[in-house]
PDB file of C-alpha atoms in Angstrom:
ATOM      1  CA  MET A   1       0.000   0.000   0.000  1.00  0.00           C
ATOM      2  CA  ALA A   2       1.099   3.554  -0.632  1.00  0.00           C
ATOM      3  CA  ASP A   3       2.612   5.280   2.395  1.00  0.00           C
ATOM      4  CA  PRO A   4      -0.276   6.626   4.549  1.00  0.00           C
ATOM      5  CA  GLU A   5       1.706   9.708   5.561  1.00  0.00           C
ATOM      6  CA  ARG A   6       2.427  10.484   1.904  1.00  0.00           C
ATOM      7  CA  LEU A   7      -1.268  10.125   1.082  1.00  0.00           C
ATOM      8  CA  ARG A   8      -2.217  12.512   3.901  1.00  0.00           C
ATOM      9  CA  ALA A   9       0.425  15.004   2.737  1.00  0.00           C
ATOM     10  CA  GLU A  10      -0.994  14.865  -0.804  1.00  0.00           C
ATOM     11  CA  ARG A  11      -4.474  15.605   0.585  1.00  0.00           C
ATOM     12  CA  THR A  12      -3.111  18.618   2.472  1.00  0.00           C
ATOM     13  CA  ARG A  13      -1.447  19.977  -0.674  1.00  0.00           C
ATOM     14  CA  LEU A  14      -4.597  19.502  -2.736  1.00  0.00           C
ATOM     15  CA  GLU A  15      -6.733  21.200  -0.080  1.00  0.00           C
ATOM     16  CA  GLN A  16      -4.298  24.147  -0.055  1.00  0.00           C
ATOM     17  CA  LEU A  17      -4.519  24.370  -3.836  1.00  0.00           C
ATOM     18  CA  ALA A  18      -8.335  24.308  -3.718  1.00  0.00           C
ATOM     19  CA  ALA A  19      -8.408  26.982  -0.989  1.00  0.00           C
ATOM     20  CA  ALA A  20      -6.286  29.274  -3.162  1.00  0.00           C
ATOM     21  CA  SER A  21      -8.339  28.661  -6.312  1.00  0.00           C
ATOM     22  CA  SER A  22     -11.591  30.170  -7.504  1.00  0.00           C
ATOM     23  CA  ILE A  23     -12.211  27.355 -10.021  1.00  0.00           C
ATOM     24  CA  PHE A  24     -11.022  24.132  -8.339  1.00  0.00           C
ATOM     25  CA  ILE A  25     -12.774  21.997  -5.702  1.00  0.00           C
ATOM     26  CA  VAL A  26     -11.341  18.777  -4.296  1.00  0.00           C
ATOM     27  CA  GLU A  27     -13.184  16.016  -2.444  1.00  0.00           C
ATOM     28  CA  ALA A  28     -11.087  13.304  -0.773  1.00  0.00           C
ATOM     29  CA  HIS A  29     -12.296   9.723  -0.293  1.00  0.00           C
ATOM     30  CA  GLY A  30     -10.819   7.230   2.170  1.00  0.00           C
ATOM     31  CA  ASP A  31      -8.616   7.530   5.245  1.00  0.00           C
ATOM     32  CA  PRO A  32      -5.916   7.982   4.254  1.00  0.00           C
ATOM     33  CA  PRO A  33      -7.365   9.238   0.973  1.00  0.00           C
ATOM     34  CA  ASP A  34      -6.533   7.246  -2.143  1.00  0.00           C
ATOM     35  CA  ARG A  35      -9.351   8.582  -4.317  1.00  0.00           C
ATOM     36  CA  TYR A  36     -10.401  12.113  -5.191  1.00  0.00           C
ATOM     37  CA  THR A  37     -13.100  13.900  -7.103  1.00  0.00           C
ATOM     38  CA  PHE A  38     -11.888  17.099  -8.742  1.00  0.00           C
ATOM     39  CA  THR A  39     -14.388  19.708  -9.891  1.00  0.00           C
ATOM     40  CA  PHE A  40     -13.328  22.514 -12.212  1.00  0.00           C
ATOM     41  CA  HIS A  41     -15.526  25.547 -12.831  1.00  0.00           C
ATOM     42  CA  GLY A  42     -14.972  27.083 -16.234  1.00  0.00           C
ATOM     43  CA  ARG A  43     -16.499  27.204 -19.664  1.00  0.00           C
ATOM     44  CA  GLY A  44     -15.884  24.275 -21.987  1.00  0.00           C
ATOM     45  CA  LEU A  45     -17.523  22.199 -24.705  1.00  0.00           C
ATOM     46  CA  ALA A  46     -19.260  18.856 -24.384  1.00  0.00           C
ATOM     47  CA  PRO A  47     -21.274  16.642 -26.704  1.00  0.00           C
ATOM     48  CA  ASN A  48     -24.989  17.341 -26.489  1.00  0.00           C
ATOM     49  CA  VAL A  49     -26.476  13.921 -25.699  1.00  0.00           C
ATOM     50  CA  THR A  50     -29.984  15.019 -26.692  1.00  0.00           C
ATOM     51  CA  SER A  51     -28.930  16.199 -30.167  1.00  0.00           C
ATOM     52  CA  HIS A  52     -26.633  13.881 -32.135  1.00  0.00           C
ATOM     53  CA  GLY A  53     -23.577  15.669 -33.471  1.00  0.00           C
ATOM     54  CA  GLU A  54     -24.254  18.939 -31.673  1.00  0.00           C
ATOM     55  CA  VAL A  55     -22.112  20.458 -28.945  1.00  0.00           C
ATOM     56  CA  LYS A  56     -23.057  22.504 -25.911  1.00  0.00           C
ATOM     57  CA  VAL A  57     -21.286  24.863 -23.561  1.00  0.00           C
ATOM     58  CA  VAL A  58     -20.816  23.521 -20.027  1.00  0.00           C
ATOM     59  CA  GLU A  59     -19.658  25.372 -16.924  1.00  0.00           C
ATOM     60  CA  GLU A  60     -18.432  22.476 -14.764  1.00  0.00           C
ATOM     61  CA  HIS A  61     -16.102  19.531 -15.320  1.00  0.00           C
ATOM     62  CA  GLN A  62     -15.421  16.609 -12.973  1.00  0.00           C
ATOM     63  CA  CYS A  63     -12.866  13.859 -12.892  1.00  0.00           C
ATOM     64  CA  ASP A  64     -12.085  10.969 -10.570  1.00  0.00           C
ATOM     65  CA  VAL A  65      -8.483  10.386  -9.541  1.00  0.00           C
ATOM     66  CA  ARG A  66      -7.353   7.078  -8.032  1.00  0.00           C
ATOM     67  CA  LEU A  67      -3.928   6.709  -6.511  1.00  0.00           C
ATOM     68  CA  SER A  68      -2.468   3.298  -7.244  1.00  0.00           C
ATOM     69  CA  TYR A  69      -1.216   0.844  -4.654  1.00  0.00           C
ATOM     70  CA  SER A  70       2.356   1.788  -5.608  1.00  0.00           C
ATOM     71  CA  PHE A  71       1.824   5.572  -5.681  1.00  0.00           C
ATOM     72  CA  PRO A  72       3.957   7.663  -6.269  1.00  0.00           C
ATOM     73  CA  GLU A  73       6.054   5.211  -8.320  1.00  0.00           C
ATOM     74  CA  ARG A  74       3.028   4.671 -10.582  1.00  0.00           C
ATOM     75  CA  PRO A  75       0.930   7.615 -11.757  1.00  0.00           C
ATOM     76  CA  PRO A  76      -2.673   8.077 -10.666  1.00  0.00           C
ATOM     77  CA  GLU A  77      -5.570   6.879 -12.821  1.00  0.00           C
ATOM     78  CA  VAL A  78      -7.639   9.823 -14.034  1.00  0.00           C
ATOM     79  CA  SER A  79     -11.063   9.597 -15.662  1.00  0.00           C
ATOM     80  CA  PHE A  80     -13.443  12.396 -16.521  1.00  0.00           C
ATOM     81  CA  THR A  81     -16.981  11.730 -15.278  1.00  0.00           C
ATOM     82  CA  THR A  82     -18.624  14.624 -17.094  1.00  0.00           C
ATOM     83  CA  PRO A  83     -18.859  14.704 -20.892  1.00  0.00           C
ATOM     84  CA  LEU A  84     -15.916  16.391 -22.555  1.00  0.00           C
ATOM     85  CA  LEU A  85     -15.427  17.303 -26.195  1.00  0.00           C
ATOM     86  CA  LEU A  86     -11.988  16.749 -27.640  1.00  0.00           C
ATOM     87  CA  PRO A  87     -11.290  17.770 -31.229  1.00  0.00           C
ATOM     88  CA  THR A  88      -9.083  14.714 -31.820  1.00  0.00           C
ATOM     89  CA  GLY A  89     -11.954  12.241 -31.786  1.00  0.00           C
ATOM     90  CA  PRO A  90     -13.797   9.852 -29.447  1.00  0.00           C
ATOM     91  CA  PHE A  91     -12.997  10.076 -25.777  1.00  0.00           C
ATOM     92  CA  SER A  92     -13.734   7.403 -23.171  1.00  0.00           C
ATOM     93  CA  GLY A  93     -12.982   9.687 -20.246  1.00  0.00           C
ATOM     94  CA  TYR A  94      -9.730   7.978 -19.257  1.00  0.00           C
ATOM     95  CA  VAL A  95      -6.497   9.934 -19.406  1.00  0.00           C
ATOM     96  CA  ASN A  96      -3.332   7.988 -20.232  1.00  0.00           C
TER      97      ASN A  96
END
């Protein structure tokens, strides 16, 4: 398992970042936290699910972040949970 003290230190840093930001909210899950939900407030584009092929403007974006068992040697897994439009093609939500 990832070092519990390291995980707690990461939470503290993320909470400090969120406190200093007007667009970023962080929600920690677990004790010590190994999962997070990040919310970003800002204008972006997303596919309009009610109208095939159309896009819409959205004001909020969310992603889930999971810290692996061997964190920080292995990077976190990041997946967007809100629709996101990328000009390069289909997007499953996972970030490699």
